[in-house]
Each structure stands twice: as structure tokens, then as C-alpha cells.
CSV table of C-alpha atoms in Angstrom, one decimal:
chain,number,residue,atom,x,y,z
A,1,GLY,CA,116.5,83.0,101.0
A,2,THR,CA,119.0,81.1,103.2
A,3,GLY,CA,117.6,82.1,106.7
A,4,LEU,CA,114.5,80.4,105.8
A,5,PHE,CA,116.4,77.3,105.8
A,6,VAL,CA,118.3,78.0,109.0
A,7,GLY,CA,115.2,78.6,110.7
A,8,SER,CA,113.4,76.1,109.1
A,9,GLY,CA,116.2,73.5,110.3
A,10,SER,CA,115.9,74.4,114.0
A,11,ALA,CA,111.9,74.3,113.6
A,12,LEU,CA,112.4,70.8,112.1
A,13,ALA,CA,114.2,69.5,114.9
A,14,THR,CA,111.9,71.1,117.5
A,15,GLY,CA,108.7,70.3,116.1
A,16,GLY,CA,109.0,67.5,113.8
A,17,PRO,CA,108.0,67.4,109.9
A,18,ALA,CA,104.2,67.1,110.2
A,19,SER,CA,104.5,70.6,112.4
A,20,LEU,CA,106.4,72.0,109.4
A,21,LEU,CA,103.6,70.9,107.0
A,22,ILE,CA,100.9,72.0,109.2
A,23,ALA,CA,102.2,75.5,109.4
A,24,PHE,CA,102.8,75.6,105.8
A,25,ALA,CA,99.7,75.0,104.8
A,26,LEU,CA,98.4,77.6,107.5
A,27,ILE,CA,100.3,80.1,106.4
A,28,GLY,CA,99.3,79.3,102.5
A,29,ILE,CA,95.9,79.4,103.4
A,30,MET,CA,95.9,82.8,104.7
A,31,LEU,CA,98.0,84.1,102.1
A,32,TYR,CA,95.9,83.0,99.5
A,33,CYS,CA,92.7,84.5,101.3
A,34,THR,CA,94.6,88.1,101.7
A,35,VAL,CA,95.4,88.1,97.6
A,36,HIS,CA,92.2,86.8,96.9
A,37,ALA,CA,90.4,89.7,98.9
A,38,LEU,CA,93.0,92.2,97.6
A,39,GLY,CA,92.2,91.3,93.8
A,40,GLU,CA,88.3,91.6,94.8
A,41,MET,CA,89.3,94.9,95.7
A,42,ALA,CA,90.7,95.9,92.8
A,43,VAL,CA,87.9,94.9,90.6
A,44,LEU,CA,85.6,96.2,93.1
A,45,PHE,CA,87.4,99.8,93.6
A,46,PRO,CA,90.0,100.3,90.8
A,47,VAL,CA,92.4,103.2,91.3
A,48,ALA,CA,95.1,104.8,89.7
A,49,GLY,CA,97.7,104.3,92.2
A,50,SER,CA,99.7,101.5,94.4
A,51,PHE,CA,98.3,99.2,97.5
A,52,SER,CA,98.8,101.8,99.9
A,53,ALA,CA,95.9,103.9,98.1
A,54,TYR,CA,93.5,101.1,99.4
A,55,SER,CA,95.4,101.7,102.9
A,56,THR,CA,94.3,105.5,102.7
A,57,ARG,CA,90.9,105.1,101.5
A,58,PHE,CA,89.8,102.3,104.0
A,59,LEU,CA,91.9,102.8,106.7
A,60,ASP,CA,93.2,105.8,107.5
A,61,PRO,CA,95.1,108.6,105.5
A,62,ALA,CA,98.2,108.2,108.0
A,63,TRP,CA,98.5,104.5,107.4
A,64,GLY,CA,98.4,104.9,103.7
A,65,PHE,CA,101.3,107.3,103.9
A,66,ALA,CA,103.3,105.2,106.1
A,67,MET,CA,102.7,102.5,103.6
A,68,GLY,CA,103.8,104.2,100.4
A,69,TRP,CA,107.1,106.0,102.3
A,70,LYS,CA,109.5,103.4,100.6
């Protein structure tokens, strides 16, 4: 939203345009890896539930409950 433009304006003034492109590329790569891993888990371990079902199964039931709270 608008917070992205306000925050990127101060980052642009401080670091310049190359720093914004590098940060965008790094975050994009991390998000791609996360979504790719989630897709592989969905294919290998299909569950009848939401994303919190994977947290319950692989991390901790309390963590899965906290993720599915709202």
C-alpha cells in the first residue's frame, strides 16, 4: 500500500536506486524459495486443511494453533 511508497522513498534517498533493486531481488529470491518449498510440501504431504496444518505437523502443535488462530 501507501506505506511501501513512503518507506521506499526514504530508502531511495539513503541508499540509492541500486540498493532498492538489490533488496527487491534478494527478497524475491527468498519468497520464491519459500513458495517453492510450500508447493513441494503440498504435493508430497497433501492435507485437508490450511497452511497451519503443515506447521502443526512439522514444527509444533502449539505453533500450528497460533498460526491458525485468526
